[in-house]
Short mmCIF file of C-alpha atoms in Angstrom, two decimals:
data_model
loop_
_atom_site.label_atom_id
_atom_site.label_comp_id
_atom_site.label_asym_id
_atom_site.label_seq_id
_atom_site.Cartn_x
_atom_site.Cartn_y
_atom_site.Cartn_z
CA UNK V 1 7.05 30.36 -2.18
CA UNK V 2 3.84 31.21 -1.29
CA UNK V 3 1.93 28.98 1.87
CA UNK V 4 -1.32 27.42 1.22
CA UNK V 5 -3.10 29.65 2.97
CA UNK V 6 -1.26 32.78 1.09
CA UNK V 7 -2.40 30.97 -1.88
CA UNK V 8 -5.12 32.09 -4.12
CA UNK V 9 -8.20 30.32 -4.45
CA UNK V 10 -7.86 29.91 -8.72
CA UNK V 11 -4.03 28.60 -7.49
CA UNK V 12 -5.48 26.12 -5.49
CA UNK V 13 -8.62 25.32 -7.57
CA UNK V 14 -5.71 24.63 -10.34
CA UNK V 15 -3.19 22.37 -8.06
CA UNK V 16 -6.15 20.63 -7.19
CA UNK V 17 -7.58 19.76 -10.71
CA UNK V 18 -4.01 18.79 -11.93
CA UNK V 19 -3.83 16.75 -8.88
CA UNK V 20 -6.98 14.88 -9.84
CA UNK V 21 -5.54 14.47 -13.47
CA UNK V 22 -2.58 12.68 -12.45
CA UNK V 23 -5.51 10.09 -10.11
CA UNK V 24 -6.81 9.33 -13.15
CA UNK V 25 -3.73 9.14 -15.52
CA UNK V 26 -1.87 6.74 -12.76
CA UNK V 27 -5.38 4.59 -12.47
CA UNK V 28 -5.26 4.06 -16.36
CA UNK V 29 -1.63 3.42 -16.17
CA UNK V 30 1.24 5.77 -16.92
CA UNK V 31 4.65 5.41 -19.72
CA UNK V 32 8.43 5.71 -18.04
CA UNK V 33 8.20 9.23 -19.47
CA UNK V 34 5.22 10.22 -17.63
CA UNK V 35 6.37 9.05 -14.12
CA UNK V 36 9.27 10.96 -14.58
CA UNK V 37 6.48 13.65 -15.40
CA UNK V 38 4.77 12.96 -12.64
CA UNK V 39 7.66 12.98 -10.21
CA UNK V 40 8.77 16.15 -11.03
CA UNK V 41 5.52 17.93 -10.62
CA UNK V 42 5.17 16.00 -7.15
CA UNK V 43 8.61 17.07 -5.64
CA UNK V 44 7.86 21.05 -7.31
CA UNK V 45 6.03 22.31 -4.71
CA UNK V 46 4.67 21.11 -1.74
CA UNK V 47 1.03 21.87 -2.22
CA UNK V 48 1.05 19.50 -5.19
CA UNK V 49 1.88 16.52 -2.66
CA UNK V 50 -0.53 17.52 0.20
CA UNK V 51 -3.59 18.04 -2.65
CA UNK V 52 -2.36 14.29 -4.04
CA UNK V 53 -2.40 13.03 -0.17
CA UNK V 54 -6.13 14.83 0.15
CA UNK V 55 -7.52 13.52 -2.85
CA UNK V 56 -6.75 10.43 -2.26
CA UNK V 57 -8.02 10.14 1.55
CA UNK V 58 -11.31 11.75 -0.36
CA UNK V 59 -11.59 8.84 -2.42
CA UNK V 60 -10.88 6.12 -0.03
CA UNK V 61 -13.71 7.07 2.24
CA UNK V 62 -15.56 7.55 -0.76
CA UNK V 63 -14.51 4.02 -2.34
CA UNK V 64 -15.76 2.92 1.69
CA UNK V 65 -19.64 4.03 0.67
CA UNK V 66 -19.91 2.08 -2.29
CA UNK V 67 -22.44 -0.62 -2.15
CA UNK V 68 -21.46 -4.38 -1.15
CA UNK V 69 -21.32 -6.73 -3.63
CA UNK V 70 -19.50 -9.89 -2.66
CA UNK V 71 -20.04 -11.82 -5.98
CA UNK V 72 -18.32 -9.01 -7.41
CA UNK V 73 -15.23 -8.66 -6.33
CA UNK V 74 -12.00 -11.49 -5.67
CA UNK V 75 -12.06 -10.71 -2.01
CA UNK V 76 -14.95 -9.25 -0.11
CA UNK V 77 -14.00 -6.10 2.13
CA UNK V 78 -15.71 -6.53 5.11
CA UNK V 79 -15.49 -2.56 6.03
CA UNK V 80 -17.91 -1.33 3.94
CA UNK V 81 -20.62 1.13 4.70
CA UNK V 82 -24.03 0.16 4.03
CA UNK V 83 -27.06 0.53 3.01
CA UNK V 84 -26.37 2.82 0.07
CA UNK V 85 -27.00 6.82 0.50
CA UNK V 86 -28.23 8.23 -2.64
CA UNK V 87 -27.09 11.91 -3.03
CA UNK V 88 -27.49 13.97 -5.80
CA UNK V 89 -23.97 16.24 -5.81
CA UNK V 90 -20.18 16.23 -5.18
CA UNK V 91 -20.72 18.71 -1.97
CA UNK V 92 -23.24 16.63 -0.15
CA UNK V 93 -21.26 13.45 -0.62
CA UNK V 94 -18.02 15.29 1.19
CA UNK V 95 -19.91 16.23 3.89
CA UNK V 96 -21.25 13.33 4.78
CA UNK V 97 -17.85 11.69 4.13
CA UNK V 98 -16.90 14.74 6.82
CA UNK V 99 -19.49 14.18 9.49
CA UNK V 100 -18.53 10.43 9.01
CA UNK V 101 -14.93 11.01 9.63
CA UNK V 102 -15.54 13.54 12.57
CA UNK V 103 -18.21 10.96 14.30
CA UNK V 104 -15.71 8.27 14.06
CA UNK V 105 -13.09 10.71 15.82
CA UNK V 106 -14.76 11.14 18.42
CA UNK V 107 -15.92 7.55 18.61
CA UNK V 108 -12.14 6.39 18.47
CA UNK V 109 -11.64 9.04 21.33
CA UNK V 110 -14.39 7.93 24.06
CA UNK V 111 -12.65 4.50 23.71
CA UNK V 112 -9.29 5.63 24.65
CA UNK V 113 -9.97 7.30 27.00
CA UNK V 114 -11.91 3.97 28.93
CA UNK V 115 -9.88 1.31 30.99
CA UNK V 116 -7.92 -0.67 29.16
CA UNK V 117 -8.12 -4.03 29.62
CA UNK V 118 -5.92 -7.09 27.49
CA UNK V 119 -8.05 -8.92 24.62
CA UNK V 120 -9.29 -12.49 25.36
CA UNK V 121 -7.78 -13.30 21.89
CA UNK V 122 -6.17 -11.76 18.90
CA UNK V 123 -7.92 -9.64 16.09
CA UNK V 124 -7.51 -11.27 12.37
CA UNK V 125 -7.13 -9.28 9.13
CA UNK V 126 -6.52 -11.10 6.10
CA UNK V 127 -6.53 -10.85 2.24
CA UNK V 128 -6.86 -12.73 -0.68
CA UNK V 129 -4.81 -13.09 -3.51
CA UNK V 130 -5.54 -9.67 -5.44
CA UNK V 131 -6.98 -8.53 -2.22
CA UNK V 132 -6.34 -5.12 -0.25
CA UNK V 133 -8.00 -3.99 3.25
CA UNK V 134 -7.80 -0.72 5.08
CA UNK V 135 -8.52 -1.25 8.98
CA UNK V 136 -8.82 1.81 11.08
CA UNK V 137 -8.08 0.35 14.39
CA UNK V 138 -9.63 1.56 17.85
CA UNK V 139 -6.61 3.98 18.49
CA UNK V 140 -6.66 5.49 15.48
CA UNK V 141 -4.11 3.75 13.85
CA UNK V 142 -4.47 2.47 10.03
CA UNK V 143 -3.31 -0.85 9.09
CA UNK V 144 -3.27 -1.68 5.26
CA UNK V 145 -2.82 -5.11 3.79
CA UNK V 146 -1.21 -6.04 0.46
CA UNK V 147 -2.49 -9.06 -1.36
CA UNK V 148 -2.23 -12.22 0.19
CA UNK V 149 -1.32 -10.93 3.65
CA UNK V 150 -2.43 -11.40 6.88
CA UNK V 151 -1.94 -9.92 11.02
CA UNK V 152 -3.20 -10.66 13.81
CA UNK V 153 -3.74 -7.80 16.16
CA UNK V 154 -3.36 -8.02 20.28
CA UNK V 155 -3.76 -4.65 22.62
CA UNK V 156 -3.18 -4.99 26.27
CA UNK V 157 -2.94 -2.51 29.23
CA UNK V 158 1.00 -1.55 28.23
CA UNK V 159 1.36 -2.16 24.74
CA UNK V 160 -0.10 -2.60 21.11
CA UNK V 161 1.50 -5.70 19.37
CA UNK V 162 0.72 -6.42 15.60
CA UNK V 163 2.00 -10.09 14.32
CA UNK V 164 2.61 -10.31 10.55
CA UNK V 165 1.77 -13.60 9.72
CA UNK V 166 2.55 -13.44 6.06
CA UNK V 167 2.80 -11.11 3.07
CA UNK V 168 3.03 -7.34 3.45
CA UNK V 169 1.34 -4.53 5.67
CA UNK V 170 1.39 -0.42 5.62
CA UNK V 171 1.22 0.79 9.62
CA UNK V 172 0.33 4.72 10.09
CA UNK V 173 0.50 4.72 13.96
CA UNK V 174 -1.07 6.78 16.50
CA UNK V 175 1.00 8.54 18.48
CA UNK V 176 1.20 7.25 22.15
CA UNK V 177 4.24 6.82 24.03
CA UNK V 178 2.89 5.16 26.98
CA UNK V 179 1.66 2.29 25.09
CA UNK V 180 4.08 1.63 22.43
CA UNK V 181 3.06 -0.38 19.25
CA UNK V 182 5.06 -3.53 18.30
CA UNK V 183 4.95 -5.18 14.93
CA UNK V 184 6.78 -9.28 15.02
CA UNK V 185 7.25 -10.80 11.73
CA UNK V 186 9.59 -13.66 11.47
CA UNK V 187 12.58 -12.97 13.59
CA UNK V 188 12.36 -9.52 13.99
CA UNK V 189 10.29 -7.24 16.22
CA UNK V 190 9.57 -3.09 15.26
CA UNK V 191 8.93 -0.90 17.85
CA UNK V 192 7.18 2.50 16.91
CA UNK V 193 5.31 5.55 18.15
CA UNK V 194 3.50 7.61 16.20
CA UNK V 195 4.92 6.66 12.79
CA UNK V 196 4.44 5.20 9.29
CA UNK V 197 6.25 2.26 8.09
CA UNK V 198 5.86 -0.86 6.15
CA UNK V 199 6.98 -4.60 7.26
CA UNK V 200 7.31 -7.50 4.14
CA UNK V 201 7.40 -10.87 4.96
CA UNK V 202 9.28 -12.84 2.02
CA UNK V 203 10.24 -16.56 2.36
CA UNK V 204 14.00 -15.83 2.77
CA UNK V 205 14.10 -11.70 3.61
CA UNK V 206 11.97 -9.60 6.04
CA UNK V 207 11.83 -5.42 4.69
CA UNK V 208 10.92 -2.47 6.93
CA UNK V 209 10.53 0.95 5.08
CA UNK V 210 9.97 3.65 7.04
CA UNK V 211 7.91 6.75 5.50
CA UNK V 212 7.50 8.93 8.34
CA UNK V 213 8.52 9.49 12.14
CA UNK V 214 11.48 6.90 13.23
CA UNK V 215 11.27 2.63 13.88
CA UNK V 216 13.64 0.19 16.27
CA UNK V 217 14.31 -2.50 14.84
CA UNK V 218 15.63 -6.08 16.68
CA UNK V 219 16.20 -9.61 16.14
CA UNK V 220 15.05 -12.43 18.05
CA UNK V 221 17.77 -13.18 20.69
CA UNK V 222 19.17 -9.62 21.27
CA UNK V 223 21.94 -10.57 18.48
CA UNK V 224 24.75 -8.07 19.42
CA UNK V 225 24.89 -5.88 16.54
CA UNK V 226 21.13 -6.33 14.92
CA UNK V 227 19.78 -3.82 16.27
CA UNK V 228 19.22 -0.82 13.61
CA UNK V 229 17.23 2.59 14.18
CA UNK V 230 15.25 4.04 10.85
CA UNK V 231 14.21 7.30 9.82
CA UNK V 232 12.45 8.77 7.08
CA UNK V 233 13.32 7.02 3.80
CA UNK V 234 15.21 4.43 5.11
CA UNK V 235 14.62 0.69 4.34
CA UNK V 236 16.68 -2.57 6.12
CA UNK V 237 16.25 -6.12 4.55
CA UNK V 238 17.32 -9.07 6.17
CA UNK V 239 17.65 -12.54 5.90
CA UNK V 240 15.54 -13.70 8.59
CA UNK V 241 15.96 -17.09 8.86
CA UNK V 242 20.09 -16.34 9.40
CA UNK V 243 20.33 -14.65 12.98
CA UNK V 244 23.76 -13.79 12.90
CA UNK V 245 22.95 -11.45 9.49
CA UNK V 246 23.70 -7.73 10.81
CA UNK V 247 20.84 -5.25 9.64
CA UNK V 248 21.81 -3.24 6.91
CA UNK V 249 19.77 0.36 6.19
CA UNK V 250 19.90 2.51 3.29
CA UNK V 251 18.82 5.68 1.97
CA UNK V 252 15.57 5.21 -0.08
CA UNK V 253 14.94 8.28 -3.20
CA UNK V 254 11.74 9.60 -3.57
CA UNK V 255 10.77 8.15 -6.87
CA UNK V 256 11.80 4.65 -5.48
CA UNK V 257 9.71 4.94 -2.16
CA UNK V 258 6.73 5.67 -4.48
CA UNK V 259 6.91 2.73 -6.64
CA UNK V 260 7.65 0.27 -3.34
CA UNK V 261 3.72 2.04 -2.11
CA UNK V 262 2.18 2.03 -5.39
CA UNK V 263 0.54 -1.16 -4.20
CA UNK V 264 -1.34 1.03 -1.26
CA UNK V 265 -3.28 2.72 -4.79
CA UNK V 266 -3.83 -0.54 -6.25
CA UNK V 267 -0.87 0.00 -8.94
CA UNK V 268 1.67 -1.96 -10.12
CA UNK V 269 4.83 0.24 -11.07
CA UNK V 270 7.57 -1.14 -12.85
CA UNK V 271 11.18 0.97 -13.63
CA UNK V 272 12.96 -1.05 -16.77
CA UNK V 273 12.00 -4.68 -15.05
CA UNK V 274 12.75 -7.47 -16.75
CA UNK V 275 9.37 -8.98 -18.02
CA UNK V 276 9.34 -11.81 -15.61
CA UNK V 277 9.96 -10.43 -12.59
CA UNK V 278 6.51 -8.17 -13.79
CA UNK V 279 4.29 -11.15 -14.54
CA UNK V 280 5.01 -12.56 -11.32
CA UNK V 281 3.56 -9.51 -9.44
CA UNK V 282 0.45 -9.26 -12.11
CA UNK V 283 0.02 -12.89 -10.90
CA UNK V 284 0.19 -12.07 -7.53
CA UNK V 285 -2.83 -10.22 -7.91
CA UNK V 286 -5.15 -11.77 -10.58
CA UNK V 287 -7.21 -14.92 -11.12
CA UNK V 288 -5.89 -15.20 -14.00
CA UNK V 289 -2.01 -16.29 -14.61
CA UNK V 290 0.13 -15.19 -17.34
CA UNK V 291 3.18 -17.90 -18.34
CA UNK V 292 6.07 -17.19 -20.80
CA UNK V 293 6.43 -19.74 -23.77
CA UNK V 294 9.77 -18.47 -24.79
CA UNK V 295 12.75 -18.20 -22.01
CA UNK V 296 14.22 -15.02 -24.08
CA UNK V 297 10.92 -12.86 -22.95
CA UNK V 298 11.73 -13.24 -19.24
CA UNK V 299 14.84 -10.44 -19.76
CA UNK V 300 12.27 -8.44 -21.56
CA UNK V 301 12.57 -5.09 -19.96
CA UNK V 302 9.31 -3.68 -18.88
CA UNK V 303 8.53 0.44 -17.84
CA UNK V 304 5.10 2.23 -16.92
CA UNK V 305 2.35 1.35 -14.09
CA UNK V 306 -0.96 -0.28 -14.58
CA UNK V 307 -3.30 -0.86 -12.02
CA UNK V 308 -3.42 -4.33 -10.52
CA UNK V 309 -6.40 -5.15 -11.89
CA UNK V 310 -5.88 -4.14 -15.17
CA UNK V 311 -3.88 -7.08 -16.43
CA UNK V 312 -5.96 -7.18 -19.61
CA UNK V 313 -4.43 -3.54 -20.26
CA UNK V 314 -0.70 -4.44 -19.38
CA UNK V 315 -1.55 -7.67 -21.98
CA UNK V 316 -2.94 -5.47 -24.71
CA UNK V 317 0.22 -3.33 -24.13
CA UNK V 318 2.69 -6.29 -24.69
CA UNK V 319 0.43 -7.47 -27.77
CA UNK V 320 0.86 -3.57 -29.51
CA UNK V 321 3.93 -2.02 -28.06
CA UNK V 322 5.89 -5.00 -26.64
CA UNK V 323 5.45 -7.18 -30.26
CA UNK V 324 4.26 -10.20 -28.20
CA UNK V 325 1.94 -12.83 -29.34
CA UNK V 326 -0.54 -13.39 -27.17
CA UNK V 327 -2.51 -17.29 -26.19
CA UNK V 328 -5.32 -18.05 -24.06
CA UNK V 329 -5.50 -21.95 -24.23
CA UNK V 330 -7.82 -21.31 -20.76
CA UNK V 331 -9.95 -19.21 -19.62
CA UNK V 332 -7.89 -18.59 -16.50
CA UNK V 333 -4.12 -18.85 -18.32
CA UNK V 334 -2.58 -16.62 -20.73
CA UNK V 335 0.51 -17.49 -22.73
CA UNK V 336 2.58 -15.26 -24.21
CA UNK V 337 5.16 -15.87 -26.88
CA UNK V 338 7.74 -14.04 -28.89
CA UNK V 339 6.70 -13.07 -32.24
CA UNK V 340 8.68 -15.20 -34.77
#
């Protein structure tokens, strides 16, 4: 197989436009049979992944520039760039988003390298319901918030601690053994450096899914036995509020890791769920709540991604293809019932 660089450049213009293809098809929302689609032509070659990855840095700092508009969206993201550039091509645009990124670097750097010295209190990140937030933190690292989440974040002279106060967060840590970075949710505390993981708070059941690089996890207590190491596509879930629960970790395949991080792209992917368990996580993210009139629906089986603000979409999808009558006895409720 050829190497990126080996490449040529109508190769690469071609990855890169079917890359963009699949942005758009996933943003619209994609059938069972194109995520299988779609899965394939990730896991074919390499190059296909790393042009996904780049496009959709690109469009994050892009999404960053927009202009900010509180009224307009269900929670505000306090990280956007303003005033407005205007700028009259693609090329232009990168740059700037490159000069941005490469200022920041060296930003991010200069502060490192300073004394250290412990913060009077902790930094708060939250979301809203329907929410999402990117923070790029002073050492480089990246925290990203589901909906309805929130951490507090404390760095002192030794160490970089992260508390997960509720709902669900993406860490991409910066690599820095000396000071190692410490995420405590519930009972249990993750120790990493220079990785990328993901810690879910539930009521009952804490989840850690590692992506890259390798976490420790522990329980509260030194429990003999709860202590687990993760790799790579690994995931433990445990019940949280039971100490004496031993850690269990499994092996996580590729197509499942992507659908547990479609939230990170604002999507909501679903693999033959049953119809309830897929209107509770469109109501995790919208104003607007969908209820079941008839108890048969809830077994409903449901395949395909939409993004998670498109629940008018998923609705007009249930209404056509699902054979579901659809209600709206409120502006902010919809009902759906079985067709008689």
């Amino acid at each position: 197989m050829k190497t990126p660089d080996q490449a040529s450049p109508s190769e690469n213009e071609a990855i890169e436009a079917t890359a963009a293809a699949w942005l758009a098809e996933r943003e619209e929302g994609l059938s069972k049979s194109q995520l299988d689609e779609f899965a394939r032509w990730h896991e074919a070659d390499p190059r296909h992944a790393a042009a996904l990855a780049r496009l959709e840095e690109a469009r994050a700092l892009l999404g960053q520039l927009r202009e900010y508009r509180p009224t307009a969206q269900i929670h505000p993201d306090h990280d956007l760039l303003k005033p407005q550039r205007v700028v009259t091509s693609y090329r232009p645009v990168m740059a700037g988003v490159g000069l941005l990124a490469a200022g920041l670097a060296v930003a991010a750097s200069w502060w490192w390298a300073q004394p250290v010295t412990p913060l009077t209190g902790p930094q708060q990140y939250a979301t809203a319901t329907g929410g999402y937030r990117r923070m790029a933190l002073a050492d480089g690292s990246v925290i990203e918030l589901n909906s309805d989440s929130e951490v507090q974040v404390a760095y002192a002279i030794g160490e970089r601690r992260v508390y997960l106060r509720k709902g669900e967060a993406y860490f991409n840590v910066a690599k820095n053994p000396a000071r190692p970075f410490w995420v405590e949710a519930g009972s249990i505390k993750v120790r990493a450096v220079g990785t990328a993981f993901s810690v879910r708070l539930g009521s009952a059941e804490i989840e850690v899914l590692v992506t890259t690089g390798k976490v420790e996890v522990g329980q509260e207590g030194d429990v003999p036995g709860a202590r687990a190491i993760l790799e790579a596509s690994q995931r433990l879930i445990i019940a949280w509020q039971n100490p004496m629960d031993v850690p269990v970790v499994e092996k996580i395949e590729p197509a499942l890791l992507h659908t547990a991080f479609a939230w990170r792209d604002r999507l909501l992917v679903f693999s033959d769920q049953p119809l309830s368990e897929v209107i509770a996580q469109f109501n995790q993210h919208s104003r607007v709540q969908l209820e079941l009139a008839d108890e048969e629906l809830a077994l409903k089986t449901v395949g395909g991604s939409w993004s998670a603000s498109n629940l008018e979409g998923f609705v007009g999808w249930l209404a056509g293809d699902g054979g579901i009558i659809v209600e709206r006895p409120e502006s902010d409720l919809i009902v759906l019932r079985k067709v008689p």
